[in-house]
CSV table of C-alpha atoms and ligand atoms in Angstrom, one decimal:
chain,number,residue,atom,x,y,z
Z,1,MET,CA,0.0,0.0,0.0
Z,2,GLU,CA,1.3,3.4,-1.0
Z,3,SER,CA,0.5,6.4,1.1
Z,4,ILE,CA,0.8,10.0,0.0
Z,5,TYR,CA,0.2,12.8,2.5
Z,6,TYR,CA,-0.7,16.4,1.8
Z,7,ASN,CA,-1.4,19.2,4.1
Z,8,GLU,CA,-4.3,21.3,3.1
Z,9,SER,CA,-1.9,24.2,2.5
Z,10,GLU,CA,0.5,22.2,0.5
Z,11,THR,CA,0.4,22.2,-3.3
Z,12,ILE,CA,-0.2,18.9,-5.0
Z,13,ASN,CA,2.7,16.9,-6.2
Z,14,ILE,CA,1.6,15.9,-9.7
Z,15,ASP,CA,4.1,13.0,-9.9
Z,16,ASP,CA,2.5,11.4,-6.8
Z,17,ILE,CA,-1.0,11.7,-8.2
Z,18,LYS,CA,0.2,10.4,-11.5
Z,19,GLN,CA,1.3,7.3,-9.8
Z,20,VAL,CA,-2.1,6.7,-8.2
Z,21,ALA,CA,-3.8,7.5,-11.5
Z,22,GLN,CA,-1.7,4.8,-13.2
Z,23,GLY,CA,-2.8,2.4,-10.5
Z,24,ILE,CA,-6.5,3.3,-11.1
Z,25,ARG,CA,-6.0,2.6,-14.8
Z,26,GLU,CA,-4.5,-0.8,-13.8
Z,27,GLY,CA,-7.6,-1.7,-11.7
Z,28,LYS,CA,-6.3,-0.8,-8.3
Z,29,LEU,CA,-8.2,1.0,-5.4
Z,30,ALA,CA,-7.3,4.4,-4.0
Z,31,LEU,CA,-8.6,6.2,-1.0
Z,32,PHE,CA,-8.8,9.9,-1.9
Z,33,PRO,CA,-10.3,13.1,-0.5
Z,34,THR,CA,-13.3,15.0,-1.9
Z,35,GLU,CA,-14.8,18.2,-0.6
Z,36,THR,CA,-17.6,16.1,1.1
Z,37,VAL,CA,-16.1,12.9,2.5
Z,38,TYR,CA,-13.3,10.5,1.4
Z,39,GLY,CA,-14.0,8.1,-1.3
Z,40,ILE,CA,-12.7,4.6,-2.2
Z,41,GLY,CA,-12.2,4.9,-5.9
Z,42,ALA,CA,-11.7,2.5,-8.8
Z,43,ASN,CA,-11.8,2.9,-12.6
Z,44,ALA,CA,-15.6,3.2,-13.2
Z,45,LEU,CA,-15.2,1.4,-16.6
Z,46,ASP,CA,-13.5,-1.7,-15.1
Z,47,GLU,CA,-16.0,-4.2,-13.7
Z,48,ASN,CA,-13.3,-6.2,-11.8
Z,49,ALA,CA,-11.9,-3.1,-10.1
Z,50,VAL,CA,-15.3,-2.0,-9.1
Z,51,LYS,CA,-16.0,-5.4,-7.6
Z,52,LYS,CA,-13.1,-4.8,-5.2
Z,53,ILE,CA,-14.8,-1.7,-3.8
Z,54,PHE,CA,-17.9,-3.7,-2.8
Z,55,ILE,CA,-15.6,-6.3,-1.1
Z,56,ALA,CA,-13.5,-3.7,0.7
Z,57,LYS,CA,-16.7,-2.0,2.1
Z,58,GLY,CA,-18.8,-5.1,2.7
Z,59,ARG,CA,-21.4,-3.3,0.6
Z,60,GLN,CA,-24.6,-4.8,-0.7
Z,61,SER,CA,-24.4,-5.3,-4.5
Z,62,ASP,CA,-27.8,-3.7,-5.0
Z,63,ASN,CA,-26.5,-0.3,-3.8
Z,64,PRO,CA,-25.1,1.7,-6.8
Z,65,LEU,CA,-22.0,3.8,-6.8
Z,66,ILE,CA,-21.6,7.4,-7.7
Z,67,VAL,CA,-19.4,8.0,-10.8
Z,68,HIS,CA,-16.9,10.9,-10.4
Z,69,ILE,CA,-15.9,13.0,-13.4
Z,70,SER,CA,-13.5,15.9,-14.0
Z,71,ASN,CA,-15.0,17.3,-17.2
Z,72,ILE,CA,-18.2,17.4,-19.2
Z,73,ASN,CA,-16.9,15.2,-22.0
Z,74,MET,CA,-16.8,12.3,-19.5
Z,75,LEU,CA,-20.4,13.0,-18.7
Z,76,GLU,CA,-21.5,12.9,-22.3
Z,77,GLN,CA,-19.7,9.5,-22.8
Z,78,ILE,CA,-21.7,7.8,-20.0
Z,79,VAL,CA,-25.2,9.3,-19.9
Z,80,GLU,CA,-28.0,9.3,-22.5
Z,81,ASP,CA,-29.5,12.7,-22.4
Z,82,ILE,CA,-29.0,15.8,-20.4
Z,83,GLY,CA,-32.2,17.7,-19.8
Z,84,GLU,CA,-32.6,21.5,-19.4
Z,85,ILE,CA,-32.9,21.4,-15.6
Z,86,GLU,CA,-29.9,19.1,-15.3
Z,87,ARG,CA,-27.9,21.6,-17.4
Z,88,LYS,CA,-28.9,24.4,-15.2
Z,89,LEU,CA,-27.9,22.4,-12.1
Z,90,ILE,CA,-24.5,21.5,-13.7
Z,91,ASN,CA,-23.9,25.2,-14.5
Z,92,LYS,CA,-24.8,26.3,-11.1
Z,93,PHE,CA,-23.4,23.6,-8.8
Z,94,TRP,CA,-20.6,21.8,-10.6
Z,95,PRO,CA,-17.9,21.2,-9.7
Z,96,GLY,CA,-19.3,20.7,-6.2
Z,97,PRO,CA,-21.3,18.5,-3.8
Z,98,LEU,CA,-24.2,17.6,-6.1
Z,99,THR,CA,-24.9,14.1,-7.5
Z,100,ILE,CA,-27.3,14.0,-10.4
Z,101,ILE,CA,-29.0,10.8,-11.5
Z,102,PHE,CA,-29.1,10.5,-15.3
Z,103,ASN,CA,-30.2,7.8,-17.8
Z,104,ARG,CA,-27.3,5.6,-18.5
Z,105,LYS,CA,-26.0,5.2,-22.0
Z,106,SER,CA,-27.7,2.1,-23.5
Z,107,GLU,CA,-24.3,0.7,-24.7
Z,108,ASN,CA,-23.5,0.0,-21.1
Z,109,ILE,CA,-20.2,1.8,-21.1
Z,110,ILE,CA,-20.6,1.8,-17.3
Z,111,PRO,CA,-20.6,-1.8,-16.1
Z,112,ASN,CA,-23.6,-3.2,-14.3
Z,113,ASN,CA,-22.1,-3.5,-10.9
Z,114,VAL,CA,-21.5,0.3,-10.7
Z,115,THR,CA,-25.2,1.0,-11.2
Z,116,ALA,CA,-26.4,-2.2,-9.4
Z,117,GLY,CA,-28.2,-3.1,-12.7
Z,118,LEU,CA,-30.3,0.2,-12.8
Z,119,ASN,CA,-30.6,2.0,-16.1
Z,120,THR,CA,-29.7,5.2,-14.4
Z,121,VAL,CA,-26.3,6.4,-13.1
Z,122,GLY,CA,-25.4,8.9,-10.4
Z,123,VAL,CA,-22.7,11.4,-11.5
Z,124,ARG,CA,-20.8,14.2,-9.8
Z,125,MET,CA,-17.9,16.5,-10.5
Z,126,PRO,CA,-16.1,17.1,-7.2
Z,127,SER,CA,-14.6,20.5,-6.5
Z,128,ASN,CA,-11.7,19.1,-4.4
Z,129,LYS,CA,-8.4,19.8,-6.2
Z,130,ILE,CA,-6.8,16.4,-5.4
Z,131,ALA,CA,-10.0,14.5,-6.5
Z,132,ARG,CA,-10.3,16.4,-9.8
Z,133,THR,CA,-6.6,16.1,-10.6
Z,134,LEU,CA,-6.7,12.3,-9.9
Z,135,ILE,CA,-9.7,11.8,-12.2
Z,136,GLU,CA,-8.1,14.0,-14.9
Z,137,LEU,CA,-4.8,12.1,-14.8
Z,138,SER,CA,-6.5,8.7,-14.7
Z,139,GLU,CA,-8.4,9.7,-17.9
Z,140,VAL,CA,-11.3,7.6,-16.8
Z,141,PRO,CA,-14.3,8.3,-14.6
Z,142,ILE,CA,-13.8,7.1,-11.0
Z,143,ALA,CA,-16.6,5.1,-9.2
Z,144,ALA,CA,-16.4,5.9,-5.5
Z,145,PRO,CA,-18.6,5.3,-2.5
Z,146,SER,CA,-17.9,7.0,0.9
Z,147,ALA,CA,-14.9,5.6,2.7
Z,148,ASN,CA,-16.3,3.5,5.5
Z,149,VAL,CA,-17.3,0.0,6.2
Z,150,SER,CA,-21.0,-0.3,5.1
Z,151,GLY,CA,-23.3,1.0,7.9
Z,152,ARG,CA,-20.6,3.0,9.7
Z,153,PRO,CA,-20.2,6.8,9.7
Z,154,SER,CA,-18.5,8.1,6.5
Z,155,GLY,CA,-14.8,8.8,6.7
Z,156,THR,CA,-13.8,12.5,6.8
Z,157,ASN,CA,-10.2,12.1,7.7
Z,158,VAL,CA,-7.6,9.4,7.0
Z,159,GLN,CA,-7.0,8.5,10.7
Z,160,ASP,CA,-10.6,7.5,11.1
Z,161,ILE,CA,-10.7,5.5,7.9
Z,162,ILE,CA,-7.5,3.6,8.5
Z,163,GLU,CA,-9.0,2.1,11.7
Z,164,GLU,CA,-11.4,0.2,9.6
Z,165,LEU,CA,-10.1,0.0,6.1
Z,166,ASP,CA,-6.4,-0.5,6.6
Z,167,GLY,CA,-4.9,-2.9,4.1
Z,168,LYS,CA,-8.0,-2.9,1.9
Z,169,VAL,CA,-6.9,-0.3,-0.6
Z,170,ASP,CA,-3.8,0.0,-2.7
Z,171,TYR,CA,-3.2,3.8,-2.3
Z,172,ILE,CA,-4.0,6.4,0.3
Z,173,ILE,CA,-4.0,10.1,-0.5
Z,174,ASP,CA,-4.2,12.1,2.7
Z,175,GLY,CA,-5.7,15.6,2.0
Z,176,GLY,CA,-6.5,16.4,5.6
Z,177,SER,CA,-10.1,16.7,7.0
Z,178,THR,CA,-12.7,17.1,4.3
Z,179,ALA,CA,-14.2,20.6,4.0
Z,180,ILE,CA,-17.9,19.8,4.2
Z,181,GLY,CA,-18.0,16.5,6.1
Z,182,LEU,CA,-21.4,15.3,4.8
Z,183,GLU,CA,-21.9,13.4,1.5
Z,184,SER,CA,-23.2,15.1,-1.6
Z,185,THR,CA,-26.8,16.0,-2.2
Z,186,VAL,CA,-28.3,13.3,-4.5
Z,187,ILE,CA,-31.1,14.4,-6.8
Z,188,ARG,CA,-33.1,13.3,-9.9
Z,189,VAL,CA,-35.3,15.3,-12.1
Z,190,VAL,CA,-38.8,13.9,-12.7
Z,191,ASN,CA,-41.3,15.8,-14.8
Z,192,GLN,CA,-39.4,19.1,-14.4
Z,193,LYS,CA,-39.4,18.6,-10.7
Z,194,ILE,CA,-36.2,18.1,-8.6
Z,195,GLU,CA,-36.5,15.3,-6.2
Z,196,ILE,CA,-34.0,15.0,-3.4
Z,197,LEU,CA,-33.0,11.4,-2.8
Z,198,ARG,CA,-30.3,12.3,-0.2
Z,199,PRO,CA,-30.0,15.8,1.3
Z,200,GLY,CA,-26.5,17.3,1.5
Z,201,LYS,CA,-24.5,20.5,1.3
Z,202,ILE,CA,-26.5,21.8,-1.7
Z,203,THR,CA,-29.7,22.6,0.2
Z,204,LEU,CA,-33.4,22.4,-0.8
Z,205,GLU,CA,-33.5,26.2,-0.6
Z,206,GLU,CA,-30.6,26.5,-3.1
Z,207,LEU,CA,-32.2,23.9,-5.5
Z,208,GLU,CA,-35.4,26.0,-5.5
Z,209,SER,CA,-33.5,28.6,-7.4
Z,210,VAL,CA,-33.2,26.2,-10.4
Z,211,ALA,CA,-36.6,24.6,-10.6
Z,212,ASN,CA,-40.1,25.7,-9.6
Z,213,GLU,CA,-40.7,22.5,-7.6
Z,214,VAL,CA,-38.3,20.7,-5.3
Z,215,GLU,CA,-39.4,17.9,-3.1
Z,216,VAL,CA,-37.8,15.6,-0.7
Z,217,ASN,CA,-38.4,11.9,-1.5
Z,218,LYS,CA,-40.7,10.6,1.2
Z,219,ASN,CA,-38.3,7.7,2.1
Z,220,VAL,CA,-35.5,10.1,3.0
Z,221,PHE,CA,-36.9,10.4,6.5
Z,222,GLU,CA,-38.6,7.0,6.8
Z,223,ARG,CA,-37.5,3.7,7.9
Z,224,VAL,CA,-37.7,1.5,4.8
Z,225,ILE,CA,-36.8,-2.1,5.0
Z,226,ASP,CA,-38.7,-4.2,2.5
Z,227,LYS,CA,-40.1,-2.0,-0.2
Z,228,PRO,CA,-39.0,-0.5,-3.4
Z,229,VAL,CA,-37.2,2.8,-3.0
Z,230,ALA,CA,-35.8,5.4,-5.5
Z,231,SER,CA,-32.3,5.2,-4.1
Z,232,PRO,CA,-31.1,1.8,-2.7
Z,233,GLY,CA,-28.9,3.6,-0.1
Z,234,MET,CA,-32.1,4.5,1.8
Z,235,LYS,CA,-32.7,0.9,2.8
Z,236,TYR,CA,-29.6,0.3,4.8
Z,237,ARG,CA,-28.5,0.8,8.3
Z,238,HIS,CA,-26.2,3.8,8.0
Z,239,TYR,CA,-23.8,6.2,9.7
Z,240,ALA,CA,-24.3,4.3,13.0
Z,241,PRO,CA,-21.8,4.1,15.8
Z,242,ASN,CA,-21.8,0.9,17.9
Z,243,THR,CA,-23.2,2.6,20.9
Z,244,LYS,CA,-27.0,3.2,21.0
Z,245,CYS,CA,-27.9,6.8,20.2
Z,246,ILE,CA,-30.8,9.1,20.7
Z,247,LEU,CA,-31.5,12.3,18.8
Z,248,VAL,CA,-33.3,15.0,20.9
Z,249,TYR,CA,-34.7,18.1,19.2
Z,250,SER,CA,-37.1,20.9,20.0
Z,251,LYS,CA,-37.4,24.4,18.6
Z,252,ASP,CA,-37.6,25.5,22.2
Z,253,LYS,CA,-34.0,25.5,23.4
Z,254,GLU,CA,-34.9,25.2,27.1
Z,255,LYS,CA,-37.2,22.3,26.5
Z,256,MET,CA,-34.5,20.5,24.5
Z,257,ILE,CA,-31.8,21.1,27.2
Z,258,ASN,CA,-34.2,19.8,29.9
Z,259,LYS,CA,-35.0,16.7,27.9
Z,260,ILE,CA,-31.4,15.9,27.3
Z,261,ASN,CA,-30.6,16.3,31.0
Z,262,GLU,CA,-33.6,14.2,31.9
Z,263,ILE,CA,-32.5,11.4,29.6
Z,264,ALA,CA,-28.9,11.7,30.9
Z,265,ASN,CA,-30.1,11.3,34.4
Z,266,SER,CA,-31.8,8.0,33.8
Z,267,TYR,CA,-28.6,6.3,32.5
Z,268,LYS,CA,-25.3,5.6,34.4
Z,269,ASN,CA,-22.9,6.5,31.7
Z,270,VAL,CA,-23.9,8.8,28.8
Z,271,ILE,CA,-22.1,11.0,26.4
Z,272,VAL,CA,-23.7,14.2,25.0
Z,273,LEU,CA,-22.9,15.6,21.6
Z,274,GLY,CA,-24.0,19.2,21.7
Z,275,THR,CA,-23.4,22.6,20.1
Z,276,GLU,CA,-20.8,24.8,21.7
Z,277,GLN,CA,-23.5,27.4,22.8
Z,278,ASN,CA,-25.5,24.8,24.7
Z,279,LEU,CA,-22.8,22.4,26.0
Z,280,LYS,CA,-22.3,24.1,29.4
Z,281,ASN,CA,-26.0,23.4,30.2
Z,282,TYR,CA,-25.7,19.7,30.0
Z,283,ILE,CA,-25.2,17.9,33.2
Z,284,ALA,CA,-23.4,14.8,31.7
Z,285,LYS,CA,-19.8,14.4,32.6
Z,286,ASN,CA,-18.8,13.4,29.1
Z,287,LYS,CA,-19.6,15.9,26.3
Z,288,LEU,CA,-18.3,16.5,22.8
Z,289,ASN,CA,-18.4,19.8,21.1
Z,290,MET,CA,-20.1,19.8,17.6
Z,291,GLY,CA,-19.2,23.5,17.0
Z,292,THR,CA,-21.4,26.6,16.7
Z,293,THR,CA,-22.8,26.7,13.2
Z,294,LEU,CA,-24.5,24.2,11.0
Z,295,GLU,CA,-21.4,24.1,8.8
Z,296,ASP,CA,-19.3,23.1,11.9
Z,297,VAL,CA,-21.8,20.4,12.9
Z,298,GLY,CA,-21.7,19.0,9.3
Z,299,LYS,CA,-18.0,19.0,9.3
Z,300,ASN,CA,-17.6,17.4,12.7
Z,301,ILE,CA,-20.5,15.0,13.0
Z,302,PHE,CA,-19.1,11.8,11.5
Z,303,THR,CA,-15.8,11.9,13.3
Z,304,LEU,CA,-17.6,12.7,16.6
Z,305,LEU,CA,-19.9,9.7,16.2
Z,306,ARG,CA,-16.8,7.6,15.9
Z,307,LYS,CA,-15.2,9.3,18.8
Z,308,ALA,CA,-18.3,8.8,21.0
Z,309,ASP,CA,-17.9,5.1,20.6
Z,310,LYS,CA,-14.6,5.2,22.3
Z,311,TYR,CA,-16.3,6.2,25.6
Z,312,LYS,CA,-18.1,2.9,25.8
Z,313,ALA,CA,-21.1,4.7,27.2
Z,314,ASP,CA,-24.6,3.2,27.6
Z,315,LEU,CA,-26.1,5.9,25.4
Z,316,VAL,CA,-25.0,8.8,23.1
Z,317,ILE,CA,-27.4,11.7,23.3
Z,318,ILE,CA,-27.3,14.0,20.3
Z,319,GLU,CA,-28.6,17.6,20.3
Z,320,GLY,CA,-30.7,18.1,17.1
Z,321,VAL,CA,-30.2,21.1,14.8
Z,322,GLY,CA,-33.6,21.2,12.9
Z,323,LYS,CA,-34.2,20.9,9.2
Z,324,LYS,CA,-33.5,24.3,7.8
Z,325,GLY,CA,-30.7,24.7,5.2
Z,326,LEU,CA,-27.8,22.3,5.9
Z,327,GLY,CA,-29.9,21.1,8.9
Z,328,LEU,CA,-31.9,18.8,6.6
Z,329,ALA,CA,-28.8,16.8,5.7
Z,330,ILE,CA,-27.5,16.7,9.2
Z,331,THR,CA,-30.9,15.6,10.6
Z,332,ASN,CA,-31.1,12.9,7.9
Z,333,ARG,CA,-27.7,11.5,8.9
Z,334,LEU,CA,-28.5,11.7,12.7
Z,335,ILE,CA,-31.9,10.0,12.4
Z,336,ARG,CA,-30.2,7.1,10.7
Z,337,ALA,CA,-27.3,7.1,13.1
Z,338,CYS,CA,-29.8,6.8,15.9
Z,339,GLU,CA,-31.7,4.1,14.0
Z,340,TYR,CA,-34.9,6.1,14.4
Z,341,ASN,CA,-34.5,6.4,18.2
Z,342,LEU,CA,-35.9,10.0,18.4
Z,343,SER,CA,-37.2,12.4,21.0
Z,344,LEU,CA,-38.7,15.2,19.0
Z,345,ILE,CA,-40.7,17.8,20.9
Z,346,HIS,CA,-43.0,19.8,18.7
Z,347,ILE,CA,-44.1,23.0,20.3
Z,348,SER,CA,-46.0,24.5,17.5
Z,349,GLU,CA,-47.7,23.5,14.3
Z,350,PRO,CA,-45.2,21.6,12.2
Z,351,THR,CA,-43.9,23.4,9.2
Z,352,ARG,CA,-43.3,22.0,5.7
Z,353,LEU,CA,-39.8,20.8,6.8
Z,354,ASP,CA,-41.0,19.3,10.0
Z,355,VAL,CA,-43.4,16.9,8.3
Z,356,ILE,CA,-40.8,15.4,5.9
B,1,LIG,O1,-20.2,12.9,-1.4
B,1,LIG,C1,-20.4,11.8,-1.9
B,1,LIG,O2,-21.4,11.6,-2.6
B,1,LIG,C2,-19.4,10.7,-1.6
B,1,LIG,C3,-18.1,11.1,-2.2
B,1,LIG,C4,-17.0,10.0,-2.1
B,1,LIG,O3,-18.3,11.5,-3.5
B,1,LIG,N1,-19.9,9.5,-2.1
B,1,LIG,C5,-20.9,8.8,-1.5
B,1,LIG,O4,-21.2,7.5,-2.1
B,1,LIG,O5,-21.5,9.2,-0.6
B,1,LIG,P1,-22.1,6.4,-1.4
B,1,LIG,O6,-21.9,5.2,-2.3
B,1,LIG,O7,-21.7,6.3,0.0
B,1,LIG,O8,-23.5,6.9,-1.6
B,1,LIG,C6,-24.1,7.0,-2.8
B,1,LIG,C7,-25.6,7.1,-2.7
B,1,LIG,C8,-26.3,5.8,-2.2
B,1,LIG,O9,-27.3,6.2,-1.3
B,1,LIG,C9,-26.9,5.2,-3.5
B,1,LIG,O10,-28.0,4.4,-3.3
B,1,LIG,C10,-27.2,6.5,-4.3
B,1,LIG,O11,-26.2,7.4,-4.0
B,1,LIG,N2,-27.2,6.3,-5.7
B,1,LIG,C11,-26.1,6.0,-6.5
B,1,LIG,N3,-26.5,5.8,-7.8
B,1,LIG,C12,-27.9,5.9,-7.8
B,1,LIG,C13,-28.9,5.7,-8.8
B,1,LIG,N4,-28.5,5.4,-10.1
B,1,LIG,N5,-30.2,5.9,-8.5
B,1,LIG,C14,-30.5,6.2,-7.2
B,1,LIG,N6,-29.6,6.4,-6.2
B,1,LIG,C15,-28.3,6.2,-6.5
B,2,LIG,MG1,-21.9,5.9,2.0
């Protein structure tokens, strides 16, 4: 296994990336940073290389991978038709943390295991410099899921990832902690409407600037086990630490703090994940600071969920952040991390975002 380390401030050494790109062309696996989370990448045109990703992650074969590209030519080679709204989305949000589901080219240029046999393919052009350079030098699109063992929180720094994936990839490119910390927004366009299949950094509110109608797929916040879903990733246990978690949220800050303390009181050994502004109000001995803004929480949450496990507590209590803006993506990940163990205290009529 080759490791290449970069500090965020350092410039990329093209020769190093060239070496990894050569490996990708030869069917090897590389761990690389994107602006969202780290990915485990392989040549998206090489079925055998892609098979190794599923093995490394222990991922179900019916869960398709996102194909990462570095230029629009690559997109035109793999997808059938690019609609008007998709073009607007590309112009506005690429390169960046938005995955768009397209119809896949009928010649099956992208092998079946990448798309899990679907006739659609999810594509994104990352903005992270290392990721884009790697794809460009590989001269092939790179299929990459988030870097984590299936079901676990996504990897946002190499130290966390090595704990569970060491020895399972051929190359590691260390680009420091990822800037956003949550995976990309996944959308599809159906009848001129944008449908969010996985919320992310590109928010519902931002998508509304491109299409008249934006909706969140109803399964995004539902527990789905045995029914057909628009995006197979929705079905699986996800983002979960080994310790049991509960998500507590109320728009009334005082009520939320009281509830968290009440729950903490009824267990012997708990750990609370809270925002910096509220942390001092929690009676628990063990507390982890999620930061002050939604951006901070997004960036820190996966690594904190992993850290919380190390305390071997009876329960992890997580302060909720609501569903506005980036809150929608954070809440989606936290609900799943808590495996739907929620304490949501509504104090007023629920708004549009409360009911999804
Ligand atoms: O930010 C990200 O998207 C990261 C970085 C590495 O780019 N990647 C990532 O990949 O999160 P992964 O495999 O962990 O999640 C991909 C999600 C899954 O929920 C999958 O079901 C969905 O995208 N997906 C992929 N292709 C799809 C398709 N054709 N139709 C519907 N959903 C799809
Ligand atoms: Mg994932």
